[in-house]
Coordinates of C-alpha atoms in Angstrom, one line a residue:
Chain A
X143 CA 36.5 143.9 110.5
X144 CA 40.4 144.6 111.4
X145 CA 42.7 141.1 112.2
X146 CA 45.2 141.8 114.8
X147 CA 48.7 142.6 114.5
X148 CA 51.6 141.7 116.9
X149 CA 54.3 144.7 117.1
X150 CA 57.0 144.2 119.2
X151 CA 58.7 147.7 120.2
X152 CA 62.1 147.8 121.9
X153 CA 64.1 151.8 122.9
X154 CA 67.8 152.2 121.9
X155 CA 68.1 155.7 124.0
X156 CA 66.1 158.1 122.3
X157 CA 65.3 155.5 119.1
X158 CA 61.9 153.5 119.6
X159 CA 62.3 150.5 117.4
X160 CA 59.0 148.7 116.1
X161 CA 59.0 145.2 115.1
X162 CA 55.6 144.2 113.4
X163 CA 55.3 140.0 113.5
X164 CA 54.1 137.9 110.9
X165 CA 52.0 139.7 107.6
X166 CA 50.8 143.5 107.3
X167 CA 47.8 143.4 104.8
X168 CA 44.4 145.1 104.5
X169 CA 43.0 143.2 107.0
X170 CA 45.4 144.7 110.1
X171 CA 46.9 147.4 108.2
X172 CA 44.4 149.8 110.5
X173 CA 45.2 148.6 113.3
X174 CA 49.3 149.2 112.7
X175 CA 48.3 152.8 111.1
X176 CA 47.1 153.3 114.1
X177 CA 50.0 152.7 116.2
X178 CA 52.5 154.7 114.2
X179 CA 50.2 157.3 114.9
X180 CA 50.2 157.0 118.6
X181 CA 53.8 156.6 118.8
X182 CA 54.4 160.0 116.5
X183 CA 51.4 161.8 118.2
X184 CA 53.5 160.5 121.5
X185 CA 56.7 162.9 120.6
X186 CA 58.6 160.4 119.1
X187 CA 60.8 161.7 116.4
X188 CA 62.7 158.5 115.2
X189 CA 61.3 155.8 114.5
X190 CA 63.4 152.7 113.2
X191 CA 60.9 149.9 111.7
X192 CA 62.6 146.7 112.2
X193 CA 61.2 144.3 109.4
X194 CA 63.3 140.9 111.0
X195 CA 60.0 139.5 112.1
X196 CA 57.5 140.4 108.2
X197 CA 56.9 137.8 105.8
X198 CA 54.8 139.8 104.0
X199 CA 53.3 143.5 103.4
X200 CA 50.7 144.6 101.0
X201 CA 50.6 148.0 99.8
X202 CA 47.8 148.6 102.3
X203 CA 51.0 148.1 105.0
X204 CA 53.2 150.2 102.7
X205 CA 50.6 153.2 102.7
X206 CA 50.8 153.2 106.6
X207 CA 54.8 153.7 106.2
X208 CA 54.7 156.3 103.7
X209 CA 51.8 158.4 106.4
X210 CA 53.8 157.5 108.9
X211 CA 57.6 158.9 107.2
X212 CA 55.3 161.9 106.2
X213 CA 53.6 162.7 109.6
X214 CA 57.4 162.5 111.5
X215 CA 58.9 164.2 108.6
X216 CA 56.5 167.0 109.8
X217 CA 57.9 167.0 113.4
X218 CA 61.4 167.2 112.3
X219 CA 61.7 163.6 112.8
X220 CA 62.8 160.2 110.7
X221 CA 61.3 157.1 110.1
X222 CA 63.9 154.4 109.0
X223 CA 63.3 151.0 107.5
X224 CA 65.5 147.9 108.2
X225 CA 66.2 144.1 107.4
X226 CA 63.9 143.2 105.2
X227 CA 64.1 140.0 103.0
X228 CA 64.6 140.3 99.3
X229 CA 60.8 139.7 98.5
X230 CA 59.8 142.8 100.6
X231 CA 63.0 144.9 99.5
X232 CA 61.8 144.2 95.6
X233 CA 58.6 146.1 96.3
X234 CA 60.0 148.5 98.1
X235 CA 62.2 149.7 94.7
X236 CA 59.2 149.1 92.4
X237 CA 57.2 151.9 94.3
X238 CA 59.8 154.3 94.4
X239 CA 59.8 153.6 98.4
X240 CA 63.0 153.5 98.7
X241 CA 63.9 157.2 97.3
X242 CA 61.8 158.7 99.8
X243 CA 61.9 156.2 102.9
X244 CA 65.2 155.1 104.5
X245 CA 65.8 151.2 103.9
X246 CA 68.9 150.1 105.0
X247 CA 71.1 146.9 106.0
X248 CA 70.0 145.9 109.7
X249 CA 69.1 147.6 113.3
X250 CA 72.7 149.1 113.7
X251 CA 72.8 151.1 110.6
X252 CA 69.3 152.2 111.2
X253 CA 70.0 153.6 114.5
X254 CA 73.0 155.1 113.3
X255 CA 71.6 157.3 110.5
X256 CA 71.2 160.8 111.7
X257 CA 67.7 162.4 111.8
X258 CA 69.1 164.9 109.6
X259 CA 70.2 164.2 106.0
Chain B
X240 CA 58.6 119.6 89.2
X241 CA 54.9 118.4 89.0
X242 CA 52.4 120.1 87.4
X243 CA 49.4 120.7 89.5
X244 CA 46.5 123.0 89.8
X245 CA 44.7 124.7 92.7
X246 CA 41.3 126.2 92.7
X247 CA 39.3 128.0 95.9
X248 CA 36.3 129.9 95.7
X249 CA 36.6 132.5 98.6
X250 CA 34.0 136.0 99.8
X251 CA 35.8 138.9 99.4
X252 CA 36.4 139.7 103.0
X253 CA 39.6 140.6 104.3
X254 CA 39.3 138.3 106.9
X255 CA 39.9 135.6 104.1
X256 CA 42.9 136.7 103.4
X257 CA 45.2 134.7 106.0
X258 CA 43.7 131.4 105.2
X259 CA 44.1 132.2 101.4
X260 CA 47.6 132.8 101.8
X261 CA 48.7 129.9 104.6
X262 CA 47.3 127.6 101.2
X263 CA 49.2 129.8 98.2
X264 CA 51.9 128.6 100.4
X265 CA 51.0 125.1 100.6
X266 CA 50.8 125.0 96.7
X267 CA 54.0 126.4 96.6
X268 CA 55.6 124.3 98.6
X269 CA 54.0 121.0 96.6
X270 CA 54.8 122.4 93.3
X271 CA 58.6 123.6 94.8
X272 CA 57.7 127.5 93.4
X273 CA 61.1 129.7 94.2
X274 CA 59.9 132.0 97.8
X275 CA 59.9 135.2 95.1
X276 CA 56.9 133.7 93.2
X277 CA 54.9 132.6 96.0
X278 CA 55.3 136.0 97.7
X279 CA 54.5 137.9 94.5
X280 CA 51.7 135.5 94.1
X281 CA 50.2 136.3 97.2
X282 CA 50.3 139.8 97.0
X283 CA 48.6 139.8 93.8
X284 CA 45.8 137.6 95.1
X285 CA 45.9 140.6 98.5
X286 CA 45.8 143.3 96.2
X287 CA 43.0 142.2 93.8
X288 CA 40.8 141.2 96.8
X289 CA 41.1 144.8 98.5
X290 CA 40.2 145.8 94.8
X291 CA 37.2 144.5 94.6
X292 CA 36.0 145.6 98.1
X293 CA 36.8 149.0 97.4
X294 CA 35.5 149.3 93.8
X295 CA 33.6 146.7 93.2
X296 CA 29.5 147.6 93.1
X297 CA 27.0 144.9 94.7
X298 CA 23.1 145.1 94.5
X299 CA 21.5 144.0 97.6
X300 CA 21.8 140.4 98.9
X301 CA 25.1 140.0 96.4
X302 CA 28.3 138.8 97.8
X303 CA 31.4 139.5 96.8
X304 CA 32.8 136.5 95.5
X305 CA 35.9 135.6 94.1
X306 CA 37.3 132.8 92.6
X307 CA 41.4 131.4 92.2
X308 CA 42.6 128.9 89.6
X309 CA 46.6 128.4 90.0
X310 CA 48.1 126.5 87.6
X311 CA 51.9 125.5 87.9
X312 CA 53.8 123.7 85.1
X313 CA 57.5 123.5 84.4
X314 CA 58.9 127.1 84.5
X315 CA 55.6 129.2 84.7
X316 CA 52.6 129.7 86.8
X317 CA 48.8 131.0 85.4
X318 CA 47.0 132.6 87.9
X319 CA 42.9 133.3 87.3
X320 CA 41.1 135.6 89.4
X321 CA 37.7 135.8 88.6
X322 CA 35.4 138.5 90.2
X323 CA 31.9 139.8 90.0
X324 CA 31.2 143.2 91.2
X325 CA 30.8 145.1 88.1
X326 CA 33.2 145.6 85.3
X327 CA 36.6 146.9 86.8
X328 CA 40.0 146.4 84.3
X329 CA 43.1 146.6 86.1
X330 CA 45.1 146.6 83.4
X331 CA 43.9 150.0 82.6
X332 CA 44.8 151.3 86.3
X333 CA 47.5 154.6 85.3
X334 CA 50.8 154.3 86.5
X335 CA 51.3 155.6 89.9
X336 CA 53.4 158.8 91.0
X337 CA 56.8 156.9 92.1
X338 CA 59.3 159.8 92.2
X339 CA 57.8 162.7 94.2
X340 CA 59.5 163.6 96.9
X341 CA 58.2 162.4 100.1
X342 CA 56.2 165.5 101.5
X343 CA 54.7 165.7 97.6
X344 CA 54.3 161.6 97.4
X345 CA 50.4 160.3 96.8
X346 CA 49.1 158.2 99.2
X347 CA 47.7 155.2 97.1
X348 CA 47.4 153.6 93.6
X349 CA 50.1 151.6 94.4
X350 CA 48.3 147.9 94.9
X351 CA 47.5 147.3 91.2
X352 CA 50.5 148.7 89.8
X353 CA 52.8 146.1 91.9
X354 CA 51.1 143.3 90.5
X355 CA 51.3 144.4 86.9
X356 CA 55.3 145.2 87.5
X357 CA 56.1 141.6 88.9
X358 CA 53.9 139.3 86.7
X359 CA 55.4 138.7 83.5
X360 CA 52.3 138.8 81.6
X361 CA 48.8 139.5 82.1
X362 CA 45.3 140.6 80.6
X363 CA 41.5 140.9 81.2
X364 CA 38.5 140.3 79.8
X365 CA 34.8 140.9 81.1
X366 CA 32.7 137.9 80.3
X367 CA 28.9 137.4 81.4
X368 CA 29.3 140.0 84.2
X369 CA 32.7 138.3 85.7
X370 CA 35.8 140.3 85.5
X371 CA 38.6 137.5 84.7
X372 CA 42.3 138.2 85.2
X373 CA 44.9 135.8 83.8
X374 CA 48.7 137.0 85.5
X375 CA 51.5 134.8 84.1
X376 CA 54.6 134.3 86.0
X377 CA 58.0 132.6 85.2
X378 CA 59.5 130.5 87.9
X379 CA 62.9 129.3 85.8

């Protein structure tokens, strides 16, 4: 049985920022997955999740991410991770996330980066 | 800092997962743990959970059960995670793919190998059909 999950979601021109509220575990990790998914499937080709608003994220929520950067990768697209506390950035680096996924400073930066590169 | 000890008994349902967390937190905050631990804790305590739901093997009218002991003393923190489910060693989990590039990346393996990276010590043993975890952490 899936718990909800609040995601905010905000557009800087052709940027659709996401902004997932409170904890992303195994219990609403579905229901996120699913949602990335609808927003790729939708056309979008950069995605900046904003992580402000996350206290917490199991790898459950980090598998989501890495479908998701895959999936837009596909479409010529970027997914782009942002502002997350020092807790969240530590796991991050342990899994080798950060290599393959984006992660940088705040919002600005992310919306910055170019889809290519 | 006080020493203090924290035990719950929880099903392993997902949907137990919030409420476990909201009262990791709680001991934290009576036993002043640093943020870092109490995070590290808790994802720990998410990722052995999912673990036993996804590999652990019930006969009929068995729940999943799992039970929590936290201890917190100066400068370190046991955690005991006993489960039933058959026997399942997590310390034996392979290290996960973590330099692939992304279209080549695995999806998965990544829960129990967090947990073994932040905790400063750990091991397992398999006593009258409970799997028991010990994880040590420092908090100086």
């Amino acid at each position: 049985m899936a718990s909800n999950i609040d995601v905010q979601e905000e557009r800087e021109g052709d940027v659709l920022i996401m902004i997932p509220v409170g904890r992303i575990d195994s219990s609403n990790a579905p229901i996120f997955e699913r949602l990335v998914k609808d927003r790729i499937d939708d056309g979008e080709t950069k995605i900046v999740v904003d992580f402000t608003k996350l206290s917490f994220i199991s790898s459950s929520g980090m598998r989501v991410l890495l479908i998701g950067a895959k999936n837009i990768q596909s479409n010529q697209g970027k997914l782009v991770l942002c502002s997350m506390r020092d807790s969240i950035r530590e796991i991050f680096s342990i899994s080798g996330f950060d290599t393959i996924i984006p992660v940088v400073q705040d919002r600005i930066a992310a919306i910055d980066l170019p889809l290519t590169g | 800092m006080i020493t203090g000890d924290f035990n719950v008994q929880i099903s392993a349902r997902v949907s137990e997962l919030h409420d476990l967390a909201a009262m990791v937190e709680t001991f934290g905050e009576a036993q002043e743990l640093p943020n870092r631990t109490v995070f590290i804790i808790n994802l720990a305590l998410e990722e052995l959970v999912t673990n036993t739901l996804v590999h652990g093997v019930f006969d009929d009218g068995v729940e999943p059960k799992i039970k929590i002991n936290l201890t917190a003393s100066k400068q370190h923190v046991t955690v005991v995670v006993e489960s039933n489910g058959g026997a399942f060693d997590p310390t034996e989990d392979s290290n996960p793919d973590t330099t692939s590039e992304l279209a080549n990346r695995p999806i998965g393996g990544l829960g129990l190998h967090l947990v073994k990276a932040q905790a400063d010590g750990y091991s397992y043993e398999f006593i009258d059909g409970i799997n028991r975890l010990t994880l040590e952490y420092n908090t100086a």
